[in-house]
mmCIF file of C-alpha atoms in Angstrom:
data_model
loop_
_atom_site.group_PDB
_atom_site.id
_atom_site.type_symbol
_atom_site.label_atom_id
_atom_site.label_comp_id
_atom_site.label_asym_id
_atom_site.label_seq_id
_atom_site.Cartn_x
_atom_site.Cartn_y
_atom_site.Cartn_z
ATOM 1 C CA GLU C 555 97.400 110.063 83.214
ATOM 2 C CA VAL C 556 98.488 107.730 85.977
ATOM 3 C CA GLN C 557 95.667 106.643 88.259
ATOM 4 C CA LEU C 558 95.110 104.113 90.992
ATOM 5 C CA VAL C 559 91.528 103.575 92.086
ATOM 6 C CA GLU C 560 90.643 101.533 95.138
ATOM 7 C CA SER C 561 87.256 99.953 95.671
ATOM 8 C CA GLY C 562 85.614 97.329 97.840
ATOM 9 C CA GLY C 563 85.716 98.981 101.225
ATOM 10 C CA GLY C 564 82.757 99.015 103.568
ATOM 11 C CA LEU C 565 81.380 98.026 106.936
ATOM 12 C CA VAL C 566 81.939 94.462 108.118
ATOM 13 C CA GLN C 567 81.595 92.642 111.409
ATOM 14 C CA ALA C 568 84.637 91.390 113.238
ATOM 15 C CA GLY C 569 85.642 88.020 111.877
ATOM 16 C CA GLY C 570 84.314 88.864 108.440
ATOM 17 C CA SER C 571 86.048 89.362 105.114
ATOM 18 C CA LEU C 572 86.429 92.023 102.463
ATOM 19 C CA ARG C 573 88.292 92.166 99.189
ATOM 20 C CA LEU C 574 89.732 95.458 98.068
ATOM 21 C CA SER C 575 90.669 96.173 94.483
ATOM 22 C CA CYS C 576 93.250 98.583 93.144
ATOM 23 C CA ALA C 577 92.785 99.298 89.452
ATOM 24 C CA ALA C 578 95.680 100.994 87.703
ATOM 25 C CA SER C 579 95.663 103.070 84.558
ATOM 26 C CA GLY C 580 98.392 105.007 82.828
ATOM 27 C CA PHE C 581 101.003 102.436 83.771
ATOM 28 C CA ASN C 582 101.337 98.682 84.048
ATOM 29 C CA VAL C 583 101.207 97.167 87.526
ATOM 30 C CA ASP C 584 104.038 94.826 86.594
ATOM 31 C CA ASP C 585 106.297 97.859 86.124
ATOM 32 C CA TYR C 586 106.275 98.483 89.867
ATOM 33 C CA ALA C 587 105.793 96.677 93.115
ATOM 34 C CA ILE C 588 102.367 97.659 94.422
ATOM 35 C CA GLY C 589 101.837 98.238 98.102
ATOM 36 C CA TRP C 590 98.775 98.427 100.301
ATOM 37 C CA PHE C 591 98.792 100.908 103.143
ATOM 38 C CA ARG C 592 96.299 101.997 105.757
ATOM 39 C CA GLN C 593 95.728 104.949 108.006
ATOM 40 C CA ALA C 594 93.534 104.884 111.059
ATOM 41 C CA PRO C 595 92.227 108.093 112.656
ATOM 42 C CA GLY C 596 94.941 109.807 114.639
ATOM 43 C CA LYS C 597 97.613 107.399 113.471
ATOM 44 C CA GLU C 598 100.329 107.489 110.866
ATOM 45 C CA ARG C 599 99.949 105.678 107.578
ATOM 46 C CA GLU C 600 101.361 102.190 107.845
ATOM 47 C CA GLU C 601 102.381 99.513 105.404
ATOM 48 C CA VAL C 602 100.066 96.544 105.128
ATOM 49 C CA GLY C 603 101.778 94.525 102.459
ATOM 50 C CA CYS C 604 103.242 94.514 99.019
ATOM 51 C CA ILE C 605 103.346 92.465 95.848
ATOM 52 C CA SER C 606 105.968 92.279 93.191
ATOM 53 C CA THR C 607 103.591 91.748 90.314
ATOM 54 C CA SER C 608 106.372 90.609 87.988
ATOM 55 C CA ASP C 609 106.944 87.413 89.978
ATOM 56 C CA GLY C 610 104.033 87.368 92.403
ATOM 57 C CA SER C 611 106.161 87.537 95.531
ATOM 58 C CA THR C 612 104.479 89.147 98.522
ATOM 59 C CA ASP C 613 105.371 90.530 101.898
ATOM 60 C CA TYR C 614 103.115 91.469 104.804
ATOM 61 C CA ALA C 615 103.151 93.409 108.001
ATOM 62 C CA ALA C 616 103.223 91.196 111.065
ATOM 63 C CA SER C 617 99.828 92.512 112.148
ATOM 64 C CA VAL C 618 98.078 91.101 109.062
ATOM 65 C CA LYS C 619 100.219 88.105 108.132
ATOM 66 C CA GLY C 620 98.103 84.985 107.832
ATOM 67 C CA ARG C 621 94.884 87.005 107.515
ATOM 68 C CA PHE C 622 95.469 89.217 104.481
ATOM 69 C CA THR C 623 96.498 88.134 100.999
ATOM 70 C CA ILE C 624 97.652 90.320 98.129
ATOM 71 C CA SER C 625 97.276 89.124 94.569
ATOM 72 C CA SER C 626 97.307 90.610 91.117
ATOM 73 C CA ASP C 627 95.658 90.133 87.765
ATOM 74 C CA ASN C 628 98.094 91.697 85.366
ATOM 75 C CA ALA C 629 95.701 91.246 82.452
ATOM 76 C CA LYS C 630 93.225 93.474 84.299
ATOM 77 C CA ASN C 631 96.012 95.714 85.591
ATOM 78 C CA THR C 632 94.526 95.271 89.040
ATOM 79 C CA VAL C 633 95.884 94.330 92.451
ATOM 80 C CA TYR C 634 93.718 92.873 95.202
ATOM 81 C CA LEU C 635 93.816 92.780 98.969
ATOM 82 C CA GLN C 636 91.823 89.899 100.442
ATOM 83 C CA MET C 637 91.185 90.541 104.106
ATOM 84 C CA ASN C 638 89.939 87.710 106.289
ATOM 85 C CA SER C 639 89.334 87.393 110.023
ATOM 86 C CA LEU C 640 88.981 91.132 110.265
ATOM 87 C CA LYS C 641 89.486 92.810 113.615
ATOM 88 C CA ARG C 642 88.315 96.164 114.919
ATOM 89 C CA GLU C 643 91.897 97.382 114.799
ATOM 90 C CA ASP C 644 91.872 96.862 111.019
ATOM 91 C CA THR C 645 89.513 99.824 110.730
ATOM 92 C CA ALA C 646 91.242 102.413 108.548
ATOM 93 C CA VAL C 647 91.336 104.046 105.165
ATOM 94 C CA TYR C 648 93.169 101.681 102.864
ATOM 95 C CA TYR C 649 95.340 102.920 100.018
ATOM 96 C CA CYS C 650 97.245 101.291 97.229
ATOM 97 C CA ALA C 651 100.358 102.827 95.781
ATOM 98 C CA ALA C 652 103.306 102.074 93.567
ATOM 99 C CA GLY C 653 106.095 101.072 95.926
ATOM 100 C CA CYS C 654 106.363 98.849 98.971
ATOM 101 C CA ASN C 655 107.030 101.396 101.652
ATOM 102 C CA THR C 656 105.909 104.913 102.374
ATOM 103 C CA ALA C 657 109.275 106.407 101.417
ATOM 104 C CA VAL C 658 109.343 104.864 97.959
ATOM 105 C CA ALA C 659 105.622 105.358 97.416
ATOM 106 C CA GLY C 660 105.968 108.977 98.415
ATOM 107 C CA MET C 661 108.802 109.448 95.992
ATOM 108 C CA LEU C 662 106.941 107.820 93.106
ATOM 109 C CA GLY C 663 103.750 109.648 93.977
ATOM 110 C CA TYR C 664 101.298 107.122 92.526
ATOM 111 C CA TRP C 665 98.578 106.771 95.165
ATOM 112 C CA GLY C 666 94.937 105.896 95.093
ATOM 113 C CA GLN C 667 92.302 107.993 96.803
ATOM 114 C CA GLY C 668 91.673 105.430 99.519
ATOM 115 C CA THR C 669 88.722 103.301 100.544
ATOM 116 C CA GLN C 670 87.251 103.139 104.037
ATOM 117 C CA VAL C 671 87.152 99.829 105.883
ATOM 118 C CA THR C 672 85.214 99.779 109.128
ATOM 119 C CA VAL C 673 85.128 96.677 111.302
ATOM 120 C CA SER C 674 82.441 96.553 113.956
ATOM 121 C CA SER C 675 82.366 94.339 117.002
#
């Protein structure tokens, strides 16, 4: 059974840091690019960034570039999202998925259940 399980969310003050994990089972993370997405209340799900775990290349949304870093540990079959200098507008449910954009991720259908990140002022 294919599963993606996010963890590491929580409540943090603005300017703080969190590291999210996305543990995969049922497939190897280096078989797919793995994306991080987020959805804030009342807003559409948006792409945060993506990693091609086969070569480590990454791409980020402009809103998080320079603050967020995606990495992977293929031996642990896990992808990480390091979030620094957090802002209130980063508050959202964060998801990982196979695929770098919502169209591809939706087609593949491998999504985690999400983890809540709340940034307080």
